Coordinates of C-alpha atoms in Angstrom, one line a residue:
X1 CA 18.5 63.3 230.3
X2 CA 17.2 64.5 227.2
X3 CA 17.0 68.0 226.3
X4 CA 15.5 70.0 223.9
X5 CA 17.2 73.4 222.5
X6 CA 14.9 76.2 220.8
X7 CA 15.3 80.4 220.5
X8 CA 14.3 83.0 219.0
X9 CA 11.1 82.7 219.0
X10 CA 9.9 86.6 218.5
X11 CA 6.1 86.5 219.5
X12 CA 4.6 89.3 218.3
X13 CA 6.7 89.9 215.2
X14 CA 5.5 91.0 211.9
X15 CA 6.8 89.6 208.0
X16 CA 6.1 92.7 205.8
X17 CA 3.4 93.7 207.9
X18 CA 1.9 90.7 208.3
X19 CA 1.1 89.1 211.3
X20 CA 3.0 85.6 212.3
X21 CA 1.3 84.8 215.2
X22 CA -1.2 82.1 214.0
X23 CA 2.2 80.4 211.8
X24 CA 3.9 80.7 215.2
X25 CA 1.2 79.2 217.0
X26 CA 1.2 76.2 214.7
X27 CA 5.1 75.4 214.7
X28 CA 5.1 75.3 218.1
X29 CA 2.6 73.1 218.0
X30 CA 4.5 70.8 216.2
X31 CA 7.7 71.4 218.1
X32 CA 5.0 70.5 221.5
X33 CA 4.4 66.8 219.8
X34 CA 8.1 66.6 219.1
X35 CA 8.9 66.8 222.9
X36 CA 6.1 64.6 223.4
X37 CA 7.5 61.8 220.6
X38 CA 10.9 61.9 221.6
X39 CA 10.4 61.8 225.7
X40 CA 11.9 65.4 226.0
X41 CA 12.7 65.7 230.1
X42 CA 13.6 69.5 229.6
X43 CA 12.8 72.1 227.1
X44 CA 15.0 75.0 226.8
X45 CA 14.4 78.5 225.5
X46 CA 17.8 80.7 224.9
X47 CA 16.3 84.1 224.3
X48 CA 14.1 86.5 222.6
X49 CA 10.9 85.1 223.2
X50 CA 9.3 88.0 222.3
X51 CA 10.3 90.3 219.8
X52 CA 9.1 94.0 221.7
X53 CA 9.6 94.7 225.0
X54 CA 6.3 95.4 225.6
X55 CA 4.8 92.6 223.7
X56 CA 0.7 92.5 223.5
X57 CA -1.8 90.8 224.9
X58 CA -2.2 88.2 222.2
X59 CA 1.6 87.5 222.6
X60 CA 1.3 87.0 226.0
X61 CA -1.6 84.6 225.4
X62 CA 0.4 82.7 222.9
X63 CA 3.3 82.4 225.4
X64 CA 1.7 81.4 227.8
X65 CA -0.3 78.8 225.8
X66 CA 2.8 77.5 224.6
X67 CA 4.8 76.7 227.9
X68 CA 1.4 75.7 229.6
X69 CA 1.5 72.7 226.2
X70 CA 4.9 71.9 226.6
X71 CA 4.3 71.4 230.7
X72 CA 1.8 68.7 229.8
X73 CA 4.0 66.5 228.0
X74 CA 5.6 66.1 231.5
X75 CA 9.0 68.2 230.9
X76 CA 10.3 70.7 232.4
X77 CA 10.9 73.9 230.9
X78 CA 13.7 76.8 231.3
X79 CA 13.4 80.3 229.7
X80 CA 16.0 83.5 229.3
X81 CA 15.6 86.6 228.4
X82 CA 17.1 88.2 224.7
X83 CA 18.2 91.5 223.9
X84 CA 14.6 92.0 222.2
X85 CA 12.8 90.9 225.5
X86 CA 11.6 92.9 228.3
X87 CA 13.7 91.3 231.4
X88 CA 11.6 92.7 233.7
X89 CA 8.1 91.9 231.6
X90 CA 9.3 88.3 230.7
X91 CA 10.1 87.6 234.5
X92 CA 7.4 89.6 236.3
X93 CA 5.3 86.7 236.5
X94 CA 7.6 83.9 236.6
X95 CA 6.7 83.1 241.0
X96 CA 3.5 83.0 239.1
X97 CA 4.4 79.9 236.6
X98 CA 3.5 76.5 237.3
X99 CA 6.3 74.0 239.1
X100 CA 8.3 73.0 236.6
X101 CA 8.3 76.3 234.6
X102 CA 11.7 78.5 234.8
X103 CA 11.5 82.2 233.7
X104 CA 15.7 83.3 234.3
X105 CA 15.9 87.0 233.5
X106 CA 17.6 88.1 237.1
X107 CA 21.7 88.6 236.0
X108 CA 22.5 88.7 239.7
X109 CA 21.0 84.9 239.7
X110 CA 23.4 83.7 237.0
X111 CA 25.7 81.6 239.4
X112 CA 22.8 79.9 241.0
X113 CA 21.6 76.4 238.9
X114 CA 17.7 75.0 237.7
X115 CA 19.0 71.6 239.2
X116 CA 16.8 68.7 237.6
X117 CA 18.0 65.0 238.3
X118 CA 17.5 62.1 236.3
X119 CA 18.7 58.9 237.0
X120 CA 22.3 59.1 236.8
X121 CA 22.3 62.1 239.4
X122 CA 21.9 66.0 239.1
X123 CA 22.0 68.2 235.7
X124 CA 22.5 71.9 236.7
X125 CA 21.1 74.5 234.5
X126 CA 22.7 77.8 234.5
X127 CA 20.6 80.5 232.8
X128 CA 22.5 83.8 231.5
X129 CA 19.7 86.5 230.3
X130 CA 20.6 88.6 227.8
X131 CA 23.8 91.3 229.6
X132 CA 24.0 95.3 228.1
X133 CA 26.5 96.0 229.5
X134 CA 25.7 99.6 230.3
X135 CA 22.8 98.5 232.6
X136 CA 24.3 95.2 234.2
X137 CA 28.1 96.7 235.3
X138 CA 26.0 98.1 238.4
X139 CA 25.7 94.4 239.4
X140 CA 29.5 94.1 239.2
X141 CA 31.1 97.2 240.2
X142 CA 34.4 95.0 241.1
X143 CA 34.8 94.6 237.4
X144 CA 36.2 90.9 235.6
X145 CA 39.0 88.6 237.1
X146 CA 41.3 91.2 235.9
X147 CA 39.4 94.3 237.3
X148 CA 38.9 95.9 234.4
X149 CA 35.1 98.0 234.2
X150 CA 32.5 95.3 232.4
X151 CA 32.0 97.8 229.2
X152 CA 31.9 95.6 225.9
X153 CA 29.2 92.5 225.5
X154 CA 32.4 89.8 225.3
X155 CA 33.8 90.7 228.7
X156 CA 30.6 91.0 230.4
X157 CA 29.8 87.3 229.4
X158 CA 33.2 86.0 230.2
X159 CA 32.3 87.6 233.9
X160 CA 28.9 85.7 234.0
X161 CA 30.7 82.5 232.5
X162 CA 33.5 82.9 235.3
X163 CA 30.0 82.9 237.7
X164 CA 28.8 79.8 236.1
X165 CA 31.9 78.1 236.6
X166 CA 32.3 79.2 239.9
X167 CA 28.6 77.7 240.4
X168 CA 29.5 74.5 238.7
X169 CA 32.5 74.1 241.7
X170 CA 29.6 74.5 244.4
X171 CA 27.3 72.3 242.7
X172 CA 28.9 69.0 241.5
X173 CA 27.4 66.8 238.2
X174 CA 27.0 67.9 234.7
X175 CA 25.7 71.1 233.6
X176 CA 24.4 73.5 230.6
X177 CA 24.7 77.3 230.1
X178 CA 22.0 79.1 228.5
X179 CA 23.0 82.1 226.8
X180 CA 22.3 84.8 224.1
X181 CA 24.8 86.4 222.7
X182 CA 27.0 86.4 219.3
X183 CA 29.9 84.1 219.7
X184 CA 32.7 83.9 217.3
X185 CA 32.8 81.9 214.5
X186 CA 29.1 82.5 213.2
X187 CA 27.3 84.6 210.3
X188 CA 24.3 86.4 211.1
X189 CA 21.7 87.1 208.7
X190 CA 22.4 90.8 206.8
X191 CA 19.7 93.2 208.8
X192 CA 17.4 90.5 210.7
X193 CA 19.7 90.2 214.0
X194 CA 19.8 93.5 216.1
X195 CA 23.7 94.2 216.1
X196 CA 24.5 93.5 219.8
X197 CA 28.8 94.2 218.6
X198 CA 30.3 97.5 218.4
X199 CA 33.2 97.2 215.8
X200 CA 33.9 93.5 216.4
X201 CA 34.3 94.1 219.9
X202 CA 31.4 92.0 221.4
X203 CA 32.1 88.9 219.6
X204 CA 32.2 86.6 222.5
X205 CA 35.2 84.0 221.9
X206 CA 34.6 80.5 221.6
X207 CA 36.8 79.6 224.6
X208 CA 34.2 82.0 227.0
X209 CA 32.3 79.1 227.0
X210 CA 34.1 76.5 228.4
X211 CA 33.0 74.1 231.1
X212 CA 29.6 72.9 230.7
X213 CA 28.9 69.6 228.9
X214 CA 26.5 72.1 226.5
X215 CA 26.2 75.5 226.2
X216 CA 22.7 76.6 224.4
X217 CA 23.0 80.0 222.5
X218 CA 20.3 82.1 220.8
X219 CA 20.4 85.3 219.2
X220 CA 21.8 83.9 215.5
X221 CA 18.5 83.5 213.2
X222 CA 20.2 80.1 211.6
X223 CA 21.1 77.2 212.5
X224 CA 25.0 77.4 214.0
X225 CA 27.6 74.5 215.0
X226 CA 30.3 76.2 216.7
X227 CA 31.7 73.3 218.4
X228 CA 30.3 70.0 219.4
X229 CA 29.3 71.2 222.7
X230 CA 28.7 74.9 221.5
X231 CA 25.5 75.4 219.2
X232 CA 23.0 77.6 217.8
X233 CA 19.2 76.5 217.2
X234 CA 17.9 79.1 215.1
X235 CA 14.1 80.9 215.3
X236 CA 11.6 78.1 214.4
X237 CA 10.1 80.5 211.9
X238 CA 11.8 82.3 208.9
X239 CA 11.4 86.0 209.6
X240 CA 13.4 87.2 206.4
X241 CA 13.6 86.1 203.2
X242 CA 17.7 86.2 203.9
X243 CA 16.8 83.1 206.2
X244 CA 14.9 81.3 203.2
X245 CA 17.5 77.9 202.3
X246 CA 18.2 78.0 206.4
X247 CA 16.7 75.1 208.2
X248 CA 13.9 75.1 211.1
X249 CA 14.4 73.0 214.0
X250 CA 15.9 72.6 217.3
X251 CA 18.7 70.7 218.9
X252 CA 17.8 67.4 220.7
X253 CA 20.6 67.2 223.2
X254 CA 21.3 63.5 224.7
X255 CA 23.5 63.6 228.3
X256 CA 24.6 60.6 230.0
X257 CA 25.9 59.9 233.4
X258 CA 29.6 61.4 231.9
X259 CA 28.3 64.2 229.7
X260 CA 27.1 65.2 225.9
X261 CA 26.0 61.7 224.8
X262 CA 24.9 62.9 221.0
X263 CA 23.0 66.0 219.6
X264 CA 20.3 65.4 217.4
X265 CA 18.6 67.7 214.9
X266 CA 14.9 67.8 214.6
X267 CA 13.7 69.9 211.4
X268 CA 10.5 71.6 212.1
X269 CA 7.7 72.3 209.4
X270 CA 7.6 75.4 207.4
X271 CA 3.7 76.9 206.9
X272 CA 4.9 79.2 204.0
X273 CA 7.7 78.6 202.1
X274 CA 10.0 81.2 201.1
X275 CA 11.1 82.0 197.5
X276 CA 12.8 84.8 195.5
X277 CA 11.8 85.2 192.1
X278 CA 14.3 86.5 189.5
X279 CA 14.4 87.7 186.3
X280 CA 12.2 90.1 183.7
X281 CA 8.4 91.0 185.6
X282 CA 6.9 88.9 182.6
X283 CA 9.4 86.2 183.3
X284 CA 8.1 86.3 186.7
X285 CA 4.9 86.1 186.2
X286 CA 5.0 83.0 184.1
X287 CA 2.3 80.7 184.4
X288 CA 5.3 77.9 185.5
X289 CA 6.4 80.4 188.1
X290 CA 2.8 81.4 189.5
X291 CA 2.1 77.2 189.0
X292 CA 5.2 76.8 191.7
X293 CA 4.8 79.6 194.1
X294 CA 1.2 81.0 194.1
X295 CA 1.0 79.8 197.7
X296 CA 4.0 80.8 198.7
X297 CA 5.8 84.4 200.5
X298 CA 7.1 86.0 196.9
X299 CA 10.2 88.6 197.1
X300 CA 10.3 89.4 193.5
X301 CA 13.3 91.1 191.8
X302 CA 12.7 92.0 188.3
X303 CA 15.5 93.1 185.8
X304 CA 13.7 95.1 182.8
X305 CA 15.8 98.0 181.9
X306 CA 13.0 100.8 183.5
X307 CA 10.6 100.8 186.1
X308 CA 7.3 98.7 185.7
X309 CA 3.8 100.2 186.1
X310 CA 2.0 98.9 189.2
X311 CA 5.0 96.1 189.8
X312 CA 3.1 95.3 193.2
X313 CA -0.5 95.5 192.0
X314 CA -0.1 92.7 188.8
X315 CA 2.1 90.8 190.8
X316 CA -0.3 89.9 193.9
X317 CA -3.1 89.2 191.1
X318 CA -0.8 86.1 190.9
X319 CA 0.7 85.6 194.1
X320 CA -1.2 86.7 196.5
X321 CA 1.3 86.2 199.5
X322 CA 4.0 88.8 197.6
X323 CA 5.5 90.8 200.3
X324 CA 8.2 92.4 198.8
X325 CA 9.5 93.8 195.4
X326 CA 12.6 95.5 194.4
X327 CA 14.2 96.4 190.8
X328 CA 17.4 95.5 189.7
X329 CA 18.1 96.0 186.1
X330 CA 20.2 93.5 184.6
X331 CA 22.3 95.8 182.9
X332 CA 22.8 98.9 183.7
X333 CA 23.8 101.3 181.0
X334 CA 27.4 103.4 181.0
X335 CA 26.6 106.6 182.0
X336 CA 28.7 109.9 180.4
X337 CA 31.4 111.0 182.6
X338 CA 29.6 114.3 182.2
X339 CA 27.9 115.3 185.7
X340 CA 23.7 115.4 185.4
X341 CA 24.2 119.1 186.6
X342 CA 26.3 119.7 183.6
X343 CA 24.4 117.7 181.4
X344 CA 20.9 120.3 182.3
X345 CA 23.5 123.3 181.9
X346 CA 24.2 122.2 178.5
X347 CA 20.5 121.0 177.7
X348 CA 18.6 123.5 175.3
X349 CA 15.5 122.2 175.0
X350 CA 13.1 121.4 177.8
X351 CA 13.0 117.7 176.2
X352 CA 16.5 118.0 176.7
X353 CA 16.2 118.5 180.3
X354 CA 13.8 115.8 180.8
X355 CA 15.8 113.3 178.8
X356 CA 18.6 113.8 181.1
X357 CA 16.5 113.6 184.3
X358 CA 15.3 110.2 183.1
X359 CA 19.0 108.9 182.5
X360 CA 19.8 110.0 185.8
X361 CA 16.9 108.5 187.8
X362 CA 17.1 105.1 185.9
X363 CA 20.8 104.0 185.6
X364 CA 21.2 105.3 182.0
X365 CA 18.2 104.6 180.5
X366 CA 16.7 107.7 178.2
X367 CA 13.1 107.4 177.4
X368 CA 11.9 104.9 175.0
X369 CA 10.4 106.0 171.7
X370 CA 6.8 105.8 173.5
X371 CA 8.0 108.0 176.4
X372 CA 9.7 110.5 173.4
X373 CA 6.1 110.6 172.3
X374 CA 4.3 111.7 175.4
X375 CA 7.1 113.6 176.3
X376 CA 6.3 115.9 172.7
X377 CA 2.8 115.7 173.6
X378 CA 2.7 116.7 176.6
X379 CA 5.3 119.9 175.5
X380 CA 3.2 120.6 172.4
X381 CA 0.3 121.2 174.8
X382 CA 2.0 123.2 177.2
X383 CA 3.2 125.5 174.6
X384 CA -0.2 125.9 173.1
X385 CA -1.6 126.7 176.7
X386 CA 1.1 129.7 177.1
X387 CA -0.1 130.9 173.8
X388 CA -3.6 131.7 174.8
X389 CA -3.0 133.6 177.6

């Protein structure tokens, strides 16, 4: 059987506050003709589908568009729920889906396989939706093997693995968990992933997930091996610039009549590449620079000492598709031990006052002789206004 592994596909998300839909719609498109190439029996989505719980009406359309494509390549196709997805939303309609379509958002179901044969007997699929465990411990008063109350993310998933295990004793041949969670052993990318850990202690251990012949994970934005049988396929669209060197793709997943036969990684295409420009503004806006990356999303950093005028405004004149800018000096002055309240006490002059302002807003940096010159003017005029009152 050959299966395909995809998450995290956040419908409905915005990049800067611009819309992804139509880049969505056109990577999974090419994920669709990827199922169709390589004779995909069964596509699996491990999570976060959407990224709201109460996703639109155009992301409902593009769902729906999407597993209705995949259908007619003549696989099957099994969904979960996320911790950004709606359980009750994604699954409302699933008695409505076409035969062959799975929608698994139900905890209570998470024991009970998706059985698909092929011809070297039965593959069961075990689909585990995203578990708070504030709301699901009603499900399981009794508590873990150990009967302890369900309260952190790693025991409540080592209670729905002990499930799928139990499950895997009723129903003999191989299997596959779907799950979305974060598991030990993986980075997540600084402030994309909504922290589903409290202090470290929902990392769900590696051993959790024994049994199956593959366990599917979403949640992690990247591309994650934790084992050979325990993986990670990423979102098939960057929604960061931290995710801008990490891969696309999804996992192409071979079993065979003993198990995982080989795991395969299929890259998929990027509609706007990613790129973060360093260095002075006029460095950045280079015509090299702007030659390389006009068409591409821009996160410019620029290092003069001070603040530019307009950074935003002359950068877009040459990238359009800049979404984000930030300044970092590249040196930032030493700044006197001498407190900024103390530095105003002991200021005389209201140029004085405004110099030290300045040095504390911008790292250090006084005003430049220019600045000094406005900075008279500007006085100069003032005091001339008090004096014909």
């Amino acid at each position: 059987m050959r299966i395909l592994h995809t998450s995290d596909w956040h419908i409905g998300r915005t990049f800067h506050g611009n819309s992804t839909m139509d880049a969505l719609a056109e990577v999974l498109g090419a994920l669709t003709e990827q199922v169709r190439e390589n004779a995909v029996d069964v596509v699996v989505v491990a999570g976060d589908v959407f990224d709201s719980a109460t996703p639109s009406g155009a992301a409902y359309t593009l769902l729906g568009d999407a597993l209705v494509s995949l259908h007619e390549t003549g696989a099957r196709v099994i969904v979960t729920s996320g911790n950004h997805d709606s359980a009750a939303r994604l699954g409302f309609q699933a008695r409505l889906l076409r035969d062959g379509i799975h929608v698994l958002t139900d905890p209570l179901a998470v024991g009970v396989p998706v059985t698909i044969a092929d011809a070297e007997g039965p593959v069961h699929f075990f689909g585990i939706p995203y578990l708070e465990p504030a709301i699901v411990r009603q499900h399981w008063p009794e508590g873990d093997s150990s009967g302890r109350q369900l309260r952190t993310q790693a025991q409540t998933m080592a209670h729905a693995m002990d499930l799928v295990r139990a499950g895997m004793r009723e129903h003999e041949g191989r299997s596959m968990a779907i799950a979305h969670c974060f598991a030990a052993g993986v980075d997540a990318t600084v402030g994309l992933e909504r922290e589903v850990r409290q202090g470290g202690l929902d990392v769900v251990p590696l051993s959790v997930f024994d049994g199956p012949d593959y366990v599917a994970l979403g949640h992690i934005h990247g591309r994650q091996q934790i084992s050979e049988r325990v993986r990670y396929a990423g979102a098939p669209l960057h929604y960061s610039f931290g995710e801008q060197d990490k891969p696309r793709g999804s996992w192409l997943v071979d079993l065979d009549a003993d198990g995982l036969a080989a795991v395969e990684w299929l890259d998929l295409p990027v509609p706007r590449r990613l790129v973060t420009l360093t260095g002075s503004l006029e460095e950045i806006l280079a015509a090299d620079n702007v030659a390389a990356h006009a068409d591409d999303w821009v996160c410019a950093i620029y290092t003069d000492a001070v603040p530019q005028s307009e950074p935003m405004r002359r950068l877009r004149e040459s990238y359009p598709h800049c979404a984000m800018v930030q300044h970092q000096p590249a040196a930032v002055a030493e700044v006197e031990e001498k407190s900024y309240v103390q530095r105003l006490r002991s200021a005389v002059t209201d140029a004085d006052r405004i110099e030290a302002f300045l040095e504390h807003v911008r790292a250090g940096h006084g005003p430049t002789e220019v600045e000094h010159e406005l900075i008279r003017a500007v006085l100069d005029e003032r005091v001339r206004a008090e004096a014909l009152v």
